[in-house]
């Protein structure tokens, strides 16, 4: 699955996007955040407070209980500050 | 709604008068046009510029969803949302909402609703570049009051 | 309020972009500019024109009182009200309100307030001239809902 | 005192303005409306429902209980329909 990062999530992780292949037990958005957190210092810093992280699947906001899709683009970012 | 929302996500500026004309020129059924222009402030001289990051593709899709919801709730003859991204300096425009309707309340409420939703739902993030070049850029934090503002619109 | 309200009662049209520039050009402290333009509708072809009668002297004085109240209630950096009188045809502008503020809610609420008060307190009266020339002109009746709208603003 | 009329009040009375000199017992706006009503057919038509009539003294809205000023401009008109 393709992950994309924005704003300080992107800066802390140190990349804009990547392809990942999480194990089978990673079923929900919450599972994915937990799994990513252990991938290194940048991830740990970005995902320190997972509840704050907003998530979109294929360009639509979802909550952390949402089941991950088989494929598609999953975006992680801080609360939005547009307008 | 008579006409499809006009949505643009762009680096460049917009022309307020041209956007108002788009929704009203030659129209005899439009009784009210409301515009909201959001601009970059210098925070009493502390800010050199904003850097607006966005999520291409989702920004347009999410604004379209918000616009569709406004068009479903209010009787509008036209609706435009333009949101800029990239470096924006104090005094420059950031966002434009234009609503047109036969009646004033629909145009005013829809503009208010659109701004509340753009603030908290459209995938844009503001980074402040301080006037003091030595200081690092700082991501603007979301305000609880912006989230609260959405509660007003829950049906 | 930093600047005095700009108020005009005039027969001629106004220029939206020029009025927005008056409140925002070169300003780095203005975060939000709201405009409300009220326009003449043709009522599905039944209306040839509106004739707007006003009370010279009182019109300006009453709009100034309403503007002062808005400036006292909201933190505004600028405020403009232009109201036309005389013969106005469908598609033409009738009234313009522009509000500028550092914050979006102040600009939006003040524009909403100003329109409610202009509708029911400013001494203007609309006469409709029907498209069928044989029919006589008809004075528009005040709407109870316009009076009700004022109740929202009572402190 | 100078009276000025607007919209259908003006049309029914048949004039834009006039100077009047009501008797001493005409003390309030309500008294004035009642007194004017008897001045002829146009006045009767314009002031048939006095409660509907809006009044301004020297360019300020007043209610019908207001005491008339010694001099100044008193305006009678229908509910406003601007904006």
PDB file of C-alpha atoms in Angstrom, chain A residues 18 42 79:
ATOM      1  CA  UNK A  18       6.596   5.284   0.483  1.00  0.00           C
ATOM      2  CA  UNK A  42      11.329   9.758  12.719  1.00  0.00           C
ATOM      3  CA  UNK A  79      -5.116  18.516  11.790  1.00  0.00           C
TER       4      UNK A  79
END
